XYZ file of C-alpha atoms in Angstrom:
479
model
C 17.530 115.500 119.792
C 20.453 115.279 122.187
C 22.264 111.907 121.983
C 21.566 111.240 125.665
C 17.760 110.966 125.203
C 16.093 108.774 122.687
C 12.493 108.182 121.485
C 11.272 104.925 119.906
C 7.822 103.299 119.591
C 6.957 99.763 120.770
C 3.739 98.998 119.039
C 1.285 101.533 120.594
C 3.637 102.766 123.374
C 6.178 105.510 122.717
C 9.307 105.161 124.902
C 11.460 108.002 126.054
C 14.931 106.588 127.167
C 17.578 108.597 129.040
C 21.094 107.443 128.479
C 23.447 109.765 130.239
C 26.002 107.683 132.228
C 26.932 107.166 134.918
C 23.757 108.292 136.796
C 21.587 109.910 134.070
C 22.014 113.286 135.805
C 19.688 116.123 134.664
C 22.242 118.206 132.799
C 21.049 120.787 130.120
C 21.352 118.120 127.317
C 19.073 115.724 129.239
C 16.436 118.536 130.072
C 16.382 119.626 126.515
C 16.293 116.044 125.151
C 13.373 115.295 127.476
C 11.309 117.964 125.918
C 12.237 117.167 122.335
C 11.425 113.433 122.967
C 8.079 114.389 124.650
C 7.126 116.412 121.521
C 7.953 113.567 119.329
C 5.913 111.166 121.428
C 2.965 113.615 121.490
C 3.141 114.121 117.718
C 3.424 110.306 117.032
C -0.111 109.332 116.083
C 0.783 105.705 116.586
C 1.585 106.126 120.282
C -1.428 106.057 122.567
C 0.725 106.257 125.848
C 4.243 107.137 126.723
C 6.915 105.546 128.984
C 9.918 107.465 130.443
C 12.827 105.246 131.500
C 16.523 105.296 131.804
C 19.465 102.993 130.941
C 22.140 101.778 133.209
C 22.111 101.052 136.827
C 19.751 103.940 137.932
C 16.910 106.142 136.884
C 17.789 109.780 137.445
C 20.079 110.393 140.450
C 19.523 114.094 140.560
C 21.203 117.188 139.219
C 24.270 117.250 137.128
C 27.131 118.223 139.566
C 29.122 119.720 136.764
C 26.540 122.532 136.604
C 26.736 123.441 140.196
C 27.549 127.152 140.542
C 26.775 127.901 136.867
C 23.933 130.215 135.661
C 20.820 128.158 134.911
C 20.195 127.366 131.290
C 16.815 126.942 129.643
C 14.877 124.773 129.853
C 15.068 124.813 133.656
C 13.849 121.679 135.546
C 10.500 123.095 136.781
C 9.485 123.890 133.139
C 10.407 120.360 132.055
C 8.361 118.810 134.887
C 5.331 121.018 134.038
C 5.497 119.964 130.367
C 5.721 116.202 131.431
C 2.676 116.630 133.654
C 0.716 118.470 130.868
C 1.179 115.513 128.447
C -2.094 114.706 126.726
C -1.125 111.125 126.591
C -0.711 108.788 129.608
C 2.960 109.020 130.816
C 4.504 106.321 132.863
C 7.795 106.719 134.806
C 9.861 103.513 135.351
C 12.154 103.861 138.326
C 15.084 101.706 139.174
C 18.229 102.035 141.246
C 17.615 105.475 142.654
C 15.266 108.370 141.882
C 16.670 111.251 143.826
C 16.071 115.053 143.887
C 15.177 116.275 140.553
C 14.830 112.599 139.291
C 12.017 112.076 141.739
C 10.520 115.374 140.852
C 10.596 114.204 137.112
C 8.703 111.094 138.125
C 6.231 113.049 140.204
C 5.361 115.026 137.000
C 4.560 111.694 135.257
C 1.077 110.255 135.515
C 2.020 106.828 136.876
C 5.126 105.591 138.644
C 6.272 101.923 138.675
C 9.482 100.893 140.441
C 11.630 97.902 140.099
C 12.369 95.948 143.298
C 15.344 97.501 145.272
C 14.556 101.144 144.057
C 15.031 103.908 146.483
C 13.489 107.388 146.116
C 14.060 110.610 147.948
C 14.478 114.431 147.957
C 17.802 115.012 149.646
C 18.195 118.726 148.539
C 18.206 119.852 152.179
C 21.527 118.158 152.619
C 22.984 120.726 150.057
C 21.295 123.674 151.704
C 18.483 123.743 149.171
C 14.860 122.592 148.936
C 13.175 120.623 146.062
C 12.839 123.371 143.435
C 10.913 121.577 140.696
C 7.678 121.031 142.327
C 8.647 118.539 144.962
C 7.333 120.554 147.864
C 3.980 120.984 146.123
C 3.397 117.604 144.507
C 4.753 115.292 147.120
C 2.226 116.507 149.851
C -0.585 115.869 147.415
C 0.389 112.230 147.331
C 1.616 111.436 150.985
C 0.066 114.302 153.016
C 1.788 117.188 154.949
C 3.212 115.092 157.794
C 4.960 112.535 155.670
C 6.182 115.243 153.210
C 7.677 117.229 156.070
C 9.425 114.163 157.409
C 10.885 113.112 154.003
C 11.922 116.575 152.673
C 13.429 118.076 155.775
C 15.498 114.948 156.446
C 16.435 114.206 152.875
C 15.972 110.428 153.727
C 16.062 107.790 151.039
C 12.873 105.585 150.972
C 12.788 101.998 149.769
C 10.267 100.982 147.125
C 8.004 99.014 149.584
C 7.678 102.208 151.856
C 7.347 104.487 148.771
C 4.451 102.265 147.679
C 2.821 102.236 150.985
C 3.131 106.105 151.276
C 1.722 106.599 147.731
C 4.853 108.048 146.178
C 4.898 105.343 143.645
C 1.824 103.409 142.160
C 3.295 99.951 141.834
C 6.426 97.659 142.217
C 7.097 95.746 139.099
C 7.603 91.963 139.125
C 10.306 92.146 136.415
C 13.788 93.538 136.654
C 13.710 94.999 133.130
C 12.753 98.705 133.114
C 11.334 98.623 129.559
C 9.166 95.544 130.244
C 7.918 97.189 133.461
C 7.007 100.360 131.524
C 5.328 98.600 128.744
C 3.319 96.473 130.970
C 2.049 99.424 133.042
C 1.228 101.481 129.957
C -0.735 98.603 128.369
C -2.547 98.172 131.668
C -3.498 101.812 131.753
C -4.794 101.694 128.044
C -6.922 98.640 128.996
C -8.368 100.371 131.907
C -6.770 98.095 134.417
C -4.807 100.847 136.064
C -5.334 104.545 136.519
C -3.096 107.321 135.407
C -3.376 110.597 137.080
C -1.621 114.125 137.031
C -0.265 114.724 140.510
C -0.651 118.440 140.278
C -4.333 118.039 139.681
C -4.995 116.170 142.916
C -6.639 118.098 145.707
C -4.367 120.257 147.865
C -3.324 118.388 150.992
C -5.231 119.175 154.165
C -3.550 121.647 156.482
C -1.898 119.929 159.519
C -0.938 122.539 162.061
C 0.025 119.826 164.440
C 2.500 118.297 162.131
C 3.913 121.697 161.229
C 4.456 122.597 164.843
C 5.986 119.202 165.638
C 8.490 119.300 162.750
C 9.341 122.888 163.457
C 10.033 122.013 167.091
C 12.240 119.043 166.049
C 14.232 121.299 163.647
C 14.713 123.987 166.304
C 16.160 121.244 168.625
C 18.210 119.425 166.035
C 19.353 122.046 163.678
C 18.394 125.545 164.736
C 21.195 127.144 162.808
C 20.299 125.661 159.461
C 18.440 127.752 156.908
C 17.006 125.480 154.302
C 14.970 123.064 156.484
C 12.750 125.889 157.639
C 12.249 127.183 154.117
C 11.145 123.552 153.285
C 8.546 123.961 156.083
C 7.306 127.216 154.536
C 7.136 125.808 150.990
C 5.131 122.614 152.146
C 2.775 124.859 154.236
C 2.124 126.762 151.065
C 0.834 123.586 149.355
C -2.129 123.516 151.679
C -3.595 126.909 151.048
C -2.486 127.822 147.592
C -3.205 126.705 144.052
C -0.646 124.574 142.443
C 0.624 127.483 140.358
C 0.838 129.848 143.320
C 2.503 127.183 145.393
C 5.111 126.600 142.637
C 5.803 130.283 142.562
C 6.260 130.313 146.389
C 8.454 127.266 146.117
C 10.601 129.097 143.589
C 11.037 132.150 145.762
C 12.162 130.017 148.678
C 14.424 127.915 146.465
C 16.144 131.112 145.256
C 16.596 132.268 148.944
C 18.332 129.142 149.675
C 20.550 129.432 146.574
C 21.587 132.807 147.866
C 22.415 131.512 151.332
C 25.971 131.168 152.443
C 25.082 127.864 153.956
C 24.254 126.468 150.426
C 27.840 127.356 149.333
C 29.333 125.852 152.376
C 27.427 122.565 151.990
C 28.192 122.341 148.335
C 31.918 122.837 149.199
C 31.696 119.986 151.689
C 29.940 117.792 149.175
C 32.801 118.165 146.711
C 35.406 117.770 149.373
C 34.188 114.245 149.878
C 34.373 113.153 146.239
C 37.965 111.783 145.896
C 40.054 112.469 148.947
C 42.022 109.084 148.394
C 43.577 110.428 145.180
C 47.148 111.401 145.348
C 47.629 114.169 142.718
C 50.041 113.460 139.869
C 50.658 109.798 140.737
C 50.504 107.192 138.081
C 48.089 104.267 138.362
C 50.072 101.809 140.478
C 49.661 98.098 140.443
C 46.829 96.917 142.727
C 47.813 95.595 146.186
C 46.325 92.094 146.477
C 48.083 90.662 149.551
C 48.024 92.540 152.702
C 49.079 91.307 156.262
C 47.332 92.562 159.218
C 49.731 92.180 162.147
C 48.235 92.001 165.654
C 44.882 93.192 166.513
C 43.050 96.430 165.914
C 39.348 97.325 165.617
C 39.857 98.502 162.022
C 41.220 94.959 161.007
C 37.863 93.448 161.786
C 36.014 95.886 159.354
C 38.525 95.313 156.740
C 38.183 91.639 156.947
C 34.426 91.959 156.910
C 34.616 93.943 153.630
C 37.265 91.924 151.780
C 34.504 89.794 149.981
C 35.086 89.911 146.283
C 37.720 92.579 146.202
C 40.472 90.231 145.203
C 42.564 91.280 148.194
C 43.820 88.525 150.426
C 44.009 89.600 154.192
C 46.229 87.412 156.270
C 47.327 87.426 159.951
C 50.975 86.747 159.276
C 53.233 87.899 156.336
C 54.577 85.443 153.772
C 56.468 85.555 150.537
C 53.377 87.108 148.677
C 52.909 89.953 151.206
C 53.081 93.349 149.609
C 52.152 95.558 152.644
C 51.812 95.172 156.394
C 49.411 97.031 158.573
C 50.938 97.404 162.037
C 48.964 98.619 165.062
C 50.637 100.422 167.943
C 52.611 98.369 170.342
C 52.561 95.370 167.869
C 54.567 92.391 169.134
C 54.005 90.067 166.062
C 56.815 89.135 163.746
C 58.140 92.236 161.964
C 57.135 92.934 158.312
C 59.540 91.371 155.832
C 62.032 93.458 154.039
C 60.780 95.020 150.741
C 57.130 95.284 152.006
C 55.400 98.589 152.375
C 54.849 99.243 156.054
C 51.812 101.033 157.305
C 51.799 101.975 160.994
C 48.539 102.635 162.684
C 48.357 105.574 165.130
C 45.490 107.249 167.116
C 44.700 110.917 166.201
C 45.084 111.756 169.815
C 48.520 112.207 171.041
C 50.311 111.223 167.876
C 54.014 111.681 167.904
C 56.435 112.900 165.279
C 55.785 110.942 162.134
C 59.227 111.435 160.735
C 60.598 109.571 163.736
C 58.464 106.425 163.002
C 59.891 103.404 161.069
C 57.123 103.420 158.583
C 56.503 104.096 154.938
C 53.050 105.404 155.726
C 51.019 106.293 158.893
C 47.363 105.392 159.065
C 45.798 107.765 161.581
C 42.661 106.325 163.038
C 40.212 108.476 165.011
C 38.070 107.248 167.825
C 34.849 108.381 165.984
C 33.867 109.059 162.437
C 34.219 106.917 159.313
C 37.320 108.446 157.820
C 40.948 107.463 158.417
C 43.971 109.525 157.211
C 46.902 107.931 155.285
C 50.012 110.002 155.694
C 53.019 109.585 153.519
C 56.298 109.698 155.451
C 58.856 108.032 153.164
C 56.463 106.312 150.593
C 56.310 107.591 147.103
C 53.127 109.057 145.690
C 52.559 105.829 143.646
C 52.987 103.687 146.882
C 50.663 105.841 148.870
C 48.048 105.832 146.042
C 48.286 101.925 145.917
C 47.658 101.724 149.640
C 44.804 104.283 149.489
C 43.171 102.481 146.649
C 43.359 99.260 148.534
C 41.745 100.769 151.617
C 39.012 102.145 149.400
C 38.317 98.837 147.754
C 37.906 97.441 151.275
C 35.251 100.131 151.777
C 37.186 102.226 154.209
C 36.958 105.939 153.454
C 40.354 107.445 153.431
C 42.027 110.847 153.100
C 45.558 111.140 151.882
C 48.168 113.632 153.182
C 51.888 113.908 153.489
C 54.497 114.605 156.176
C 52.182 115.466 158.985
C 48.759 114.345 160.120
C 46.139 117.003 159.292
C 43.773 115.296 161.643
C 46.121 115.225 164.587
C 46.950 118.872 164.181
C 43.215 119.832 163.958
C 42.617 117.728 167.025
C 45.416 119.269 169.008
C 44.289 122.858 168.032
C 40.660 122.065 169.154
C 41.791 120.717 172.531
C 44.137 123.674 173.242
C 41.235 126.028 172.694
C 38.021 124.164 173.723
C 36.031 127.216 174.240
C 36.726 128.488 170.736
C 37.577 125.265 168.920
C 36.134 126.302 165.505
C 38.412 129.342 165.349
C 41.372 127.360 166.560
C 40.914 124.835 163.798
C 40.545 127.633 161.275
C 43.900 129.056 162.233
C 45.478 125.558 162.249
C 44.022 124.890 158.865
C 45.830 127.893 157.372
C 49.113 126.697 158.867
C 48.625 123.258 157.470
C 48.055 124.529 154.071
C 51.009 126.936 154.071
C 53.300 124.087 155.172
C 52.132 121.842 152.290
C 50.888 118.976 154.431
C 47.778 118.628 152.494
C 47.268 117.656 148.790
C 44.000 119.646 148.734
C 42.801 122.200 151.309
C 39.373 120.722 150.966
C 40.807 117.492 152.638
C 41.410 119.601 155.742
C 37.752 120.620 155.668
C 36.561 117.079 155.124
C 38.419 115.707 158.111
C 37.242 118.492 160.349
C 33.584 118.031 159.357
C 33.433 114.301 159.342
C 35.615 113.471 162.403
C 35.661 116.520 164.523
C 32.091 117.739 163.999
C 33.014 121.136 162.551
C 29.660 122.447 161.328
C 29.120 121.133 157.796
C 27.043 124.075 156.678
C 30.123 126.267 157.332
C 32.020 124.188 154.709
C 34.985 123.486 156.921
C 37.800 125.365 158.844
C 40.001 126.293 155.790
C 36.863 127.288 153.722
C 35.821 129.544 156.498
C 39.314 130.910 157.277
C 39.719 131.709 153.493
C 36.369 133.583 153.458
C 37.186 135.553 156.503
C 40.614 136.538 154.990
C 38.999 137.543 151.735
C 36.346 139.615 153.614
C 39.009 141.267 155.684
C 41.100 142.258 152.593
C 38.044 143.682 150.912
C 37.200 145.784 153.742
C 40.785 147.060 154.410
C 41.571 150.640 153.358
């Protein structure tokens, strides 16, 4: 059995435990381990019921991102969920932290679901251009009805435990904060006849709801008519009302593969990865943490930083002193200057920004009027200094993208304003120039800023991603 899945019996309860940090993702080893552990539990004559739980801070947070873009390896998740559901012994899933995507689909394949307080569940595949492909579009409607399933699956919204209980996604909220105790208690109650285990797939098909279908279709046609996967979700959920479970799962698989082959899925996956570590400066050593920062003057960003300082270990002051390591200086600041030897970060708006090399600053923090990202541009600071500042901002819960020499965001903003009637194409052309001039550490950082701040369509991946695709397609068709 793979080391990330374990089986152990507690009296008459067999416990299957996933231990695949950091988020117990459903990689190949976990999928294989689940089936091996299930077989052990079913063959264990001393086990009258089974519990599925996970170690760490969360249940199963979804697919393993390390397998994105790779050919599927057996067993695939739909097979795992089907085997779990077919268990001849009652099977309890204990949810804590988050149970998302394939993680929730695994839980839906179990016969009883108990969640710890604070748990959130959801099927967010649509945000990556996909649909739940391991039975989510067929089992969830059997529990919550067509209308609720449409709302949850086409939005990808996370649902807190209390709402999940009211909807019928889970069967109970535990009184304990210990997953093992919650699972054992639920399994014993089932064996004593105090609670009822049931196979979700054997529940009656949900009643057709043409009104809900029409309402959600109209909403999507208004909110996101260009997107592919939400409308495939509609089709899959509709199939749950007039097909058997087996037929519905086949239809779900067809629609899932159609989404997999969609260019939008590739664009959304690219955007997903672009957001993973944009604050990292490549090849920079881990610098000492910044713990004393002076915020000189007033700026809306300063209030957010102060509100997030909390237990970060970072002291934010209004005036520099002997311990100050870095000063954040807004435009037109009239406060006392930053002491010699301190790192200086000058704030500038993305609109109308001047030449950065003419500013008396080690770093420039470019702040847009909208969006949650800021851009930290190195002018004369070293990579280690820039990384220290970026890490401090991230610790203060400020999302940040690092760049060098010139603001990526300002250049994109300027390009979009020059050609407002064709702003996407203008950003794509600008993105190629920025990459050629070496202002970005990663071309995906250009895409991230364009998507999150300038509303470039997420499903297209970003301007540089699209420009590269277009250039590749042109070269392939050229004689």
